[in-house]
Short mmCIF file of C-alpha atoms and ligand atoms in Angstrom, two decimals:
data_model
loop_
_atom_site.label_atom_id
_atom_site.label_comp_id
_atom_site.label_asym_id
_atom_site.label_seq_id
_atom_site.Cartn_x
_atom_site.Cartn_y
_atom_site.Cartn_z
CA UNK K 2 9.20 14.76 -22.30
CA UNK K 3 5.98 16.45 -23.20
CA UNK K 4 6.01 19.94 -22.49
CA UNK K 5 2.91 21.62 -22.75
CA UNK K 6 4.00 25.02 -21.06
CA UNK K 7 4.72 26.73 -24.07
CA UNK K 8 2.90 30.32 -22.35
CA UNK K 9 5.62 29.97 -19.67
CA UNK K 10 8.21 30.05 -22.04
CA UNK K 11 9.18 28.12 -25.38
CA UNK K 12 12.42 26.14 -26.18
CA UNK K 13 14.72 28.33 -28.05
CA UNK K 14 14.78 27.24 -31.91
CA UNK K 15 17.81 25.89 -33.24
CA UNK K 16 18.02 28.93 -35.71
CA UNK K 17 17.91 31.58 -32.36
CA UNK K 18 20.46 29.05 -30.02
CA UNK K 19 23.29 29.28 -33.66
CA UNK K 20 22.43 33.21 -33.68
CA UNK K 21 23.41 33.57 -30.34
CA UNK K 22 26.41 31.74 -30.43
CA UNK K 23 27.68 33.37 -33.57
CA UNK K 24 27.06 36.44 -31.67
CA UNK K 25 29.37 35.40 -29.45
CA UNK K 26 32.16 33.92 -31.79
CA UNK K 27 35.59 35.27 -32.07
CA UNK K 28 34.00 37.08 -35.52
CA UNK K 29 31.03 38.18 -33.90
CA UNK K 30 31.47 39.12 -30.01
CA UNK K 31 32.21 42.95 -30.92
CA UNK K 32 30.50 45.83 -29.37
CA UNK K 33 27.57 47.65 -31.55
CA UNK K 34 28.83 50.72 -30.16
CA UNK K 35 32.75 50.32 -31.09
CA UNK K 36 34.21 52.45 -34.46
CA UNK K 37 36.04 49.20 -35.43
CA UNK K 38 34.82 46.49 -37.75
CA UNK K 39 34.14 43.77 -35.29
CA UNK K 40 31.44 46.75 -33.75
CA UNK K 41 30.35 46.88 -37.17
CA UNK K 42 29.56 43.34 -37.68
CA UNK K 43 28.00 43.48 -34.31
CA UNK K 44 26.12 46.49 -35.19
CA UNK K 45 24.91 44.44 -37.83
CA UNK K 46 23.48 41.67 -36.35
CA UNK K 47 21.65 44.13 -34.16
CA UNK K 48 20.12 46.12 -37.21
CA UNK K 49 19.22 42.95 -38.84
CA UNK K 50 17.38 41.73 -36.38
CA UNK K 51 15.63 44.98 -35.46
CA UNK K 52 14.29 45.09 -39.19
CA UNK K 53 13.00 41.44 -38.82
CA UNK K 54 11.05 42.17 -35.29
CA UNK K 55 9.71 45.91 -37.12
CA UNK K 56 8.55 43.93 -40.50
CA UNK K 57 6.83 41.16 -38.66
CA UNK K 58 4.67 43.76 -36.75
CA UNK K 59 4.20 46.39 -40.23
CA UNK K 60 6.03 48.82 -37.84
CA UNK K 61 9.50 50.58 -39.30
CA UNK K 62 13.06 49.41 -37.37
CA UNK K 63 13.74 53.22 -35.80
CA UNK K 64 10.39 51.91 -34.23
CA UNK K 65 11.62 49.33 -32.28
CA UNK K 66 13.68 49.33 -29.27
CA UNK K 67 15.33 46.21 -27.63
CA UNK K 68 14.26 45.70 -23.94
CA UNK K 69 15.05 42.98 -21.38
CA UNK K 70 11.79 41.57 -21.88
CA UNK K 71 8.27 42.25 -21.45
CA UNK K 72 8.32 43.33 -18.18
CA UNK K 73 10.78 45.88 -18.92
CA UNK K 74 8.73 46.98 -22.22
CA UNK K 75 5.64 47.15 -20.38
CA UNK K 76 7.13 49.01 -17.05
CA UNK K 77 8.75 51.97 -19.74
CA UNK K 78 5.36 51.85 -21.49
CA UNK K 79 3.32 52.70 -18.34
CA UNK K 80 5.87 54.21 -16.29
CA UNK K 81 7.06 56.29 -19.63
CA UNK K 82 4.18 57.35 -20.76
CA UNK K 83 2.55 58.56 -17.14
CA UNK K 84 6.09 60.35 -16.57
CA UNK K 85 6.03 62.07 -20.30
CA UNK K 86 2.47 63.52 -19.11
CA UNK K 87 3.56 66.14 -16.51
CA UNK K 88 0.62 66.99 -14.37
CA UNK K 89 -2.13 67.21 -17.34
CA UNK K 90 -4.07 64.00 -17.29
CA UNK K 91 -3.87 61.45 -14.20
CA UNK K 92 -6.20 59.00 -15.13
CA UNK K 93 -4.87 54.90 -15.77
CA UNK K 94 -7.34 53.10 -17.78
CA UNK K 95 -6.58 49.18 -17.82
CA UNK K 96 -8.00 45.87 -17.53
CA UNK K 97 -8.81 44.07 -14.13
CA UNK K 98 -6.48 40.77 -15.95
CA UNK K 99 -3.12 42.48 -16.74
CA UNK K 100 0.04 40.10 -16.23
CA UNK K 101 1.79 41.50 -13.23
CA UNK K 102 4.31 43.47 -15.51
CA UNK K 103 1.83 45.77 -16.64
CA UNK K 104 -0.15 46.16 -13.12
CA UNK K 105 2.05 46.09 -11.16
CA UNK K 106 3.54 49.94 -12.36
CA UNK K 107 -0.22 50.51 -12.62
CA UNK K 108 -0.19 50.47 -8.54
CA UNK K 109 3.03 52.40 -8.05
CA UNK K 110 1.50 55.23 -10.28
CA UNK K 111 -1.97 55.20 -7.90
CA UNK K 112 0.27 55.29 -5.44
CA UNK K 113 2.02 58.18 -6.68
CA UNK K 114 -1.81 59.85 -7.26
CA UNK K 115 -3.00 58.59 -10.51
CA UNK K 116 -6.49 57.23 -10.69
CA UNK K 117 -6.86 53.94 -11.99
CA UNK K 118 -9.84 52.55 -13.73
CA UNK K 119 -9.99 48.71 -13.96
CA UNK K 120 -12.38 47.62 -16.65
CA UNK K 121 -13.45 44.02 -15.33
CA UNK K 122 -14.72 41.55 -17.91
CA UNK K 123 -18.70 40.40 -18.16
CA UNK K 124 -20.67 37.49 -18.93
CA UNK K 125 -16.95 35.76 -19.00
CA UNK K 126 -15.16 37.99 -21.43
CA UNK K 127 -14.30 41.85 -22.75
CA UNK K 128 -16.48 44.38 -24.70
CA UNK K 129 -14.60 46.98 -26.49
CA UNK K 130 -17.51 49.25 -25.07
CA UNK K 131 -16.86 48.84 -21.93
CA UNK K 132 -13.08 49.79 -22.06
CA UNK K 133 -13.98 52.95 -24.65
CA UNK K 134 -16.32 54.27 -22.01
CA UNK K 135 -14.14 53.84 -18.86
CA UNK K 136 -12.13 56.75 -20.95
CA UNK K 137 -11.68 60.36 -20.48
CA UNK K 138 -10.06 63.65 -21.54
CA UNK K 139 -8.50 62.80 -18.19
CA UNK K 140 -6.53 60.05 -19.43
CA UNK K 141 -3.09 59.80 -20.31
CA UNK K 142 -2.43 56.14 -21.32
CA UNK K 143 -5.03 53.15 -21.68
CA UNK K 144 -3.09 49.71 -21.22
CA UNK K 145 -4.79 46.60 -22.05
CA UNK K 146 -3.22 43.26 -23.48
CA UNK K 147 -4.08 41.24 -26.06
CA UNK K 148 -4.78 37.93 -25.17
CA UNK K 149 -4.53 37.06 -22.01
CA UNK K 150 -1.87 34.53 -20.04
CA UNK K 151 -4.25 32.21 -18.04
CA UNK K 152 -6.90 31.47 -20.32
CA UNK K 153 -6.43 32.36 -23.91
CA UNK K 154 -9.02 35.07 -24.08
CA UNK K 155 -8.72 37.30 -26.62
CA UNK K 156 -9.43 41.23 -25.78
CA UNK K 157 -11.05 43.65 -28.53
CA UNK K 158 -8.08 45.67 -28.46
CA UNK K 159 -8.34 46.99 -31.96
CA UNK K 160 -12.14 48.20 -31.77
CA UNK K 161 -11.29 49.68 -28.67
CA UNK K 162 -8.18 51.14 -29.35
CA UNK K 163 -9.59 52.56 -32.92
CA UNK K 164 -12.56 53.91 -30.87
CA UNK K 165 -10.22 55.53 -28.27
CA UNK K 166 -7.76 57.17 -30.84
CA UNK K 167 -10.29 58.53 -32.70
CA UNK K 168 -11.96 60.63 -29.43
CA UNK K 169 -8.93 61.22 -27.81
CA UNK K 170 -6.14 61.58 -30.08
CA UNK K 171 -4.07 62.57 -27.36
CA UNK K 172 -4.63 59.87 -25.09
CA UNK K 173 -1.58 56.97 -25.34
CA UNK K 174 -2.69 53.16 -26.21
CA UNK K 175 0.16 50.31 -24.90
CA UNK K 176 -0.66 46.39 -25.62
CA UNK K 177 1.16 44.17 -23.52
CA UNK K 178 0.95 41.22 -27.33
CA UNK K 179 3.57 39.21 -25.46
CA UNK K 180 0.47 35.96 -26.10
CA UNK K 181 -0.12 37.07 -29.06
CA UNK K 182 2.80 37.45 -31.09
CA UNK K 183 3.90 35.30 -33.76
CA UNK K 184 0.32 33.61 -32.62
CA UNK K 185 -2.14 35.25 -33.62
CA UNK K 186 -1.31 38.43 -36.32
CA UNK K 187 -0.10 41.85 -34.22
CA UNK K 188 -0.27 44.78 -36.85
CA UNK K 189 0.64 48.41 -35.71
CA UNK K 190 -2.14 49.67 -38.45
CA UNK K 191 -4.71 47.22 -37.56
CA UNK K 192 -4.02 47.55 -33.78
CA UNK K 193 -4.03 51.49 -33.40
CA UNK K 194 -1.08 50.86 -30.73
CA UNK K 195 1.21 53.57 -29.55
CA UNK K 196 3.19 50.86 -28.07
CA UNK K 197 3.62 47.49 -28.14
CA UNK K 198 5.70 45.16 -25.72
CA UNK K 199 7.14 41.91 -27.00
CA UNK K 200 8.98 38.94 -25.49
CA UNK K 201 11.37 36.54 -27.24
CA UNK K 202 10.98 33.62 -25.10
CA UNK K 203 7.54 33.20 -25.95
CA UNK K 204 8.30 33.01 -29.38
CA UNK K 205 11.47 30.62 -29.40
CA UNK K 206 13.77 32.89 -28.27
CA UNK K 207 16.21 32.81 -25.28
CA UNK K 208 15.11 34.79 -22.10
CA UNK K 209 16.41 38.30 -21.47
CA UNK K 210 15.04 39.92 -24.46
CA UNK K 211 11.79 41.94 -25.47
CA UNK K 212 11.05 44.58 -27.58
CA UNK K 213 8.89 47.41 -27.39
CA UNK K 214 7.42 49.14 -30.27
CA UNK K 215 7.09 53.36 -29.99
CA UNK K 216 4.99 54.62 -33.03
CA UNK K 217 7.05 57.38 -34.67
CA UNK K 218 6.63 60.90 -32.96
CA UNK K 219 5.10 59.76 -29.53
CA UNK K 220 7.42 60.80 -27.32
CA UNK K 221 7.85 59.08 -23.79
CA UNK K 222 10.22 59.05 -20.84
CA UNK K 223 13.12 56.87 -20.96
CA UNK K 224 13.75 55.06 -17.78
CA UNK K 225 17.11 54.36 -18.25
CA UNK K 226 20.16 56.96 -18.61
CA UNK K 227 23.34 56.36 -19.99
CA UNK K 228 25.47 55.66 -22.73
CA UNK K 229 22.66 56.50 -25.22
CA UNK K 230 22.22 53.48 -26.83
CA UNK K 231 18.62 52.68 -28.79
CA UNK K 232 18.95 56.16 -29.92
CA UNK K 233 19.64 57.58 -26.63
CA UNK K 234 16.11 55.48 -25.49
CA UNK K 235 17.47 52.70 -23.32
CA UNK K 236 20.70 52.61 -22.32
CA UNK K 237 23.19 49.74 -21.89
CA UNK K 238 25.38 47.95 -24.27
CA UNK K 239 23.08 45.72 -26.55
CA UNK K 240 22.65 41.94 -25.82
CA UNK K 241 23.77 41.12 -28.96
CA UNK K 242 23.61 37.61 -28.45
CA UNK K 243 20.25 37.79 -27.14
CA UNK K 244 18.73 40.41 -30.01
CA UNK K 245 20.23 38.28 -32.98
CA UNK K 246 18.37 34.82 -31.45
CA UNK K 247 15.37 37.47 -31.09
CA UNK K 248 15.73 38.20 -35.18
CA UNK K 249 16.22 34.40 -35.89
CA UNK K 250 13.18 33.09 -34.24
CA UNK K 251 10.71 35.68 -35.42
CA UNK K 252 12.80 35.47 -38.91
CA UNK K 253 11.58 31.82 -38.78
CA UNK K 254 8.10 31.78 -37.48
CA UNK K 255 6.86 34.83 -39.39
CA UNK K 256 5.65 33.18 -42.48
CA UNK K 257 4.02 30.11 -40.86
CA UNK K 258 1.38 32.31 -38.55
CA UNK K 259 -1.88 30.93 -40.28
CA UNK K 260 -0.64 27.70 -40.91
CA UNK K 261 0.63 26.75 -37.09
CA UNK K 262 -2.48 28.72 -35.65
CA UNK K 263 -4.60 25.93 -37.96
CA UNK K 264 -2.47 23.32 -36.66
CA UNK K 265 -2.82 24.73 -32.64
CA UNK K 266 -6.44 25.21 -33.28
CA UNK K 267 -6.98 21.51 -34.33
CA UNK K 268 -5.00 20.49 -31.18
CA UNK K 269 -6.75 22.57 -28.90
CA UNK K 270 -10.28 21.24 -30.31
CA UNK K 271 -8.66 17.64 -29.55
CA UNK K 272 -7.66 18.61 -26.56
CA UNK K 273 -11.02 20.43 -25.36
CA UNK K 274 -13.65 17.65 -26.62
CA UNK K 275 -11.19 14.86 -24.80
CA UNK K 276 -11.13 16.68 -21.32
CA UNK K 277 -14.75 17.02 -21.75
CA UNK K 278 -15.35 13.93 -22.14
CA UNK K 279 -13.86 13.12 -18.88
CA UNK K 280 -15.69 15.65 -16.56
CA UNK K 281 -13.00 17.87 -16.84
CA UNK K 282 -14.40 21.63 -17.31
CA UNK K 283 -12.56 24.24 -19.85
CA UNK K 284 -11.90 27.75 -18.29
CA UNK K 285 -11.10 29.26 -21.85
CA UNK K 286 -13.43 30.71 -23.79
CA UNK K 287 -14.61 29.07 -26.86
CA UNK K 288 -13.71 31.85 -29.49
CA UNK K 289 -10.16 32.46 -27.15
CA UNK K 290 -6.80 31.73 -28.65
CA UNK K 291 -5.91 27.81 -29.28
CA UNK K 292 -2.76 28.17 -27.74
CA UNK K 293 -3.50 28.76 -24.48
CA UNK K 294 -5.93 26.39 -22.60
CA UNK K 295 -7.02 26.68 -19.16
CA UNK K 296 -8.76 23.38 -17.64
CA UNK K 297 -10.54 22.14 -14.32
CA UNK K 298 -9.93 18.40 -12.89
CA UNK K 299 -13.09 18.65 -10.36
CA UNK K 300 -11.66 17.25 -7.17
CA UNK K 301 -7.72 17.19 -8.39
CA UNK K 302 -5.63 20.03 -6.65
CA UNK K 303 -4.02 22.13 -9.20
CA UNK K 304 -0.11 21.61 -7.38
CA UNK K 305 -1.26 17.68 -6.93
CA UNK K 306 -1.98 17.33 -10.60
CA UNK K 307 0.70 19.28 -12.16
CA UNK K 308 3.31 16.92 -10.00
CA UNK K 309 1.87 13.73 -11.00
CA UNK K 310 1.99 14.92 -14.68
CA UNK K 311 5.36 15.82 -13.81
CA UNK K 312 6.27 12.26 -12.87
CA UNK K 313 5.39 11.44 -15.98
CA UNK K 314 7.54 13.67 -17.57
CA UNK K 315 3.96 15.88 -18.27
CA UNK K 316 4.88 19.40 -17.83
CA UNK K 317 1.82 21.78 -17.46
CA UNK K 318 1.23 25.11 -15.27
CA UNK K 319 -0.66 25.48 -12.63
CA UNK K 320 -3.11 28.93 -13.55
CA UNK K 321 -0.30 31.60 -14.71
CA UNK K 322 3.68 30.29 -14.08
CA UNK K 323 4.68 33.97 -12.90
CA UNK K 324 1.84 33.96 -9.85
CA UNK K 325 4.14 30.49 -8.26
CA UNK K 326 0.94 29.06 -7.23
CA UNK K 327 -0.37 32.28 -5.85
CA UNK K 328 -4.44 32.06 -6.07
CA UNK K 329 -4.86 33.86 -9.25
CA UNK K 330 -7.46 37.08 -9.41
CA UNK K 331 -7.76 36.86 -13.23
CA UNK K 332 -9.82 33.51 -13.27
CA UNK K 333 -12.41 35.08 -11.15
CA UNK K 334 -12.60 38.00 -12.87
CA UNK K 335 -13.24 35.74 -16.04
CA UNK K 336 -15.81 34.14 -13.95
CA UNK K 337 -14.46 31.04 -13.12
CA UNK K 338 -15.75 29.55 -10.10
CA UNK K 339 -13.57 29.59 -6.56
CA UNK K 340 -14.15 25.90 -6.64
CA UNK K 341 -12.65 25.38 -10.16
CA UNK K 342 -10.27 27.70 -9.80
CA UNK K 343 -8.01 25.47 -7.03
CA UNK K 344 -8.26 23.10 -9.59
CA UNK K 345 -7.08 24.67 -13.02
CA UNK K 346 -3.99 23.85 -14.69
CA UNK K 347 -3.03 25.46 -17.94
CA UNK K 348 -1.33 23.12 -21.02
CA UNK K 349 -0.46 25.64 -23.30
CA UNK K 350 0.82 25.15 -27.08
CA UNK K 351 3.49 25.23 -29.94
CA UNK K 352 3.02 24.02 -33.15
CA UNK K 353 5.72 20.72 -32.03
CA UNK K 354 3.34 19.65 -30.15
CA UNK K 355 1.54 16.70 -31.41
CA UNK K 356 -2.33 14.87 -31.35
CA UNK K 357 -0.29 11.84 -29.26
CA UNK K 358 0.79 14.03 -26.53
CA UNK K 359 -2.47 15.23 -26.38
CA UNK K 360 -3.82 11.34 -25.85
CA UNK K 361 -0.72 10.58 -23.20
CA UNK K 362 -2.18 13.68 -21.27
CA UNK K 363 -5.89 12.51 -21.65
CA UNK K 364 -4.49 9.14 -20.33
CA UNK K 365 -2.71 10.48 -17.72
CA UNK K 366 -5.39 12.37 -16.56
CA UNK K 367 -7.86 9.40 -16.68
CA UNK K 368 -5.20 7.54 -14.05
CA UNK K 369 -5.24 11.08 -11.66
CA UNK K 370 -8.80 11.23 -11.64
CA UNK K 371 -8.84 7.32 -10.50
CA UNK K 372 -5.88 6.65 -8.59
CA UNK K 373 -5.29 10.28 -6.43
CA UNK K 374 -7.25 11.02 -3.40
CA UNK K 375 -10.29 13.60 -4.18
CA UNK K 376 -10.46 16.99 -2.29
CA UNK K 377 -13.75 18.12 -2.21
N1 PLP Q 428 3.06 39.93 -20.32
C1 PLP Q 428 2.46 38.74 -20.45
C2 PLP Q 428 1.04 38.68 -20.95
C3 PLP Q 428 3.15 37.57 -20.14
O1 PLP Q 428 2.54 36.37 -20.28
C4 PLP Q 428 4.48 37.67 -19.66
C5 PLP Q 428 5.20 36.45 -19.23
O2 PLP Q 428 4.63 35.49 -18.77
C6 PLP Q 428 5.06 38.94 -19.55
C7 PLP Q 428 4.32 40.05 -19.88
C8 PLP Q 428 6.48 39.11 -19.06
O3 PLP Q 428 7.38 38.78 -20.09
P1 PLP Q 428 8.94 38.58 -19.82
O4 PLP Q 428 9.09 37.23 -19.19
O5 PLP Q 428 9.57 38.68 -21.19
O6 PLP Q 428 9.40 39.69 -18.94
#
């Protein structure tokens, strides 16, 4: 199998997968919250892994609170912080290519009355300008992501968050870094963040976990009431099977940033100046992150592709795996063509993959583009 859907989600590391079970051993299956020593140990394993996620982002562990996801960090971010706000400041600033977890709560809230301004990108990318301007003293949260899921590009979060901060101190900043992490480097100095949403099946992780980051002494909503777990933040027993496979991966991948995002980059160069060769057009931006790559087979249907790869035991996307072959808005707005877009597939990265997958996809590719019936 060559699996080159590594944005999707990522195969859990072995590290994460013996975490988990431990977690669930006879010596480790104890509830955080219980006064006797199996909660302790469980307790533990919770802490532990909370100080790994807070050290690999600079951030401190009573900064970090364990989430279902990224979809559940990124609804409490936007949701959170427009509740927190009272009836002050109603204005959404946020980018036109949010994943669906982040815009999605976006629409509720102009439902609910908040204006939303939708910075779109130009000339095929984002200009921290642009997103500084669209904001106001109206504003109570800007939300833009990092890099984005269907083509790699890289946002100028940290100019424009810096920029923002500094004019409107009291205005919130949330990046959805779910591409981004343990990718490229996510730093709550460097990033000027109030929030940060994480996912730990992007990063080798099991699904069912996230993280978001809440700088110390911004205060937002909490969405969900009960027995006060994450210091009375987000309720629910903790997945502690889930949280200590969360610890392990990052644990693991931490120190090897640079040197897999060297590796990806060299792949991704391979991988670009081959499809080229054969016609094929790149969607991602040149100066985008390596790990994501978004490609055009002129002629070869996105769904027709991605199933003959898949008969090859090829696995690929077809634009972004959570719009299920919904005709994606974000590769227009990037200022992809309508014509290409029918045709993009995404192959996105780890560092396992290898140069020789790359050549059984170029070959595979070569055989589409002769053997399958064109749609023009
Ligand atoms: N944000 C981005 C940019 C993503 O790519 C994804 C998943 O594809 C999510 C949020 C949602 O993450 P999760 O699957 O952890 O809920």
């Amino acid at each position: 199998m060559i699996y080159f859907d590594n944005a999707a989600t990522t195969k859990p590391l072995d590290s994460a997968v013996k975490a988990a079970v431990d977690a669930m051993s006879a010596e480790g299956f104890g509830n955080p919250s219980s006064l006797h020593g199996l909660g302790l140990s469980a307790s533990q394993k919770v802490s532990a892994a909370r100080k790994v996620i807070a050290g690999s982002i600079g951030a401190s562990p009573e900064e970090i609170y364990f989430t279902s996801g990224a979809t559940e960090a990124d609804n409490t971010a936007v949701i959170g912080a427009a509740m927190s706000n009272g009836k002050r400041r109603r204005q959404i600033v946020t980018t036109s290519v949010e994943h669906p977890a982040v815009a999605e709560p976006i629409r509720r809230l102009e439902a609910q009355g908040f204006e939303v301004v939708r910075v779109s990108p130009r000339e095929g990318g984002y200009f921290a300008d642009d997103i500084v301007n669209a904001v106001s003293k109206e504003t109570c949260l800007v939300s833009c992501m990092a890099v984005n899921n269907e083509t790699g590009s890289v946002l100028p979060i940290e100019e424009a968050f810096r920029r923002i901060k500094k004019q409107y101190p009291d205005t919130l900043t949330h990046c959805d870094a779910v591409q981004c992490y343990m990718k490229l480097p996510v730093k709550v100095k460097s990033l000027n963040a109030d929030m940060i949403s994480l996912s730990g099946h992007k990063v080798h992780a099991p699904k069912g976990i996230g993280a978001l980051y809440i700088r110390k002494g911004v205060h937002i909503a909490s969405l969900i009431s009960g027995g006060g777990q994450e210091r009375g933040f987000r309720s629910g027993t903790e997945s502690v099977p889930l949280i200590a496979a969360f610890g392990a991966a990052v644990g693991e991948l931490c120190g090897s940033l640079d040197e897999r995002f060297a590796y990806v980059s060299e792949l991704s160069a391979l991988l670009r100046s081959r499809v080229s060769a054969l016609g094929i057009a790149v969607n991602s931006p040149a100066d985008g992150s390596p790990y994501v790559n978004s490609i055009a087979v002129p002629g070869l249907r996105s769904e027709v592709l991605l199933h003959f790869l898949e008969q090859k035991e090829i696995y690929v996307s077809s634009g972004s795996a959570c719009s299920k072959g919904k005709k994606s808005s974000v590769l227009s707005e990037f200022g992809v063509p309508d014509k290409l877009a029918d045709f993009t597939i995404r192959v996105s990265f780890c560092a396992e993959n290898t140069a020789d997958e790359i050549e059984a996809l170029i070959a595979a590719l070569k055989e589409a583009q002769d053997t399958l019936q064109k749609v023009r």
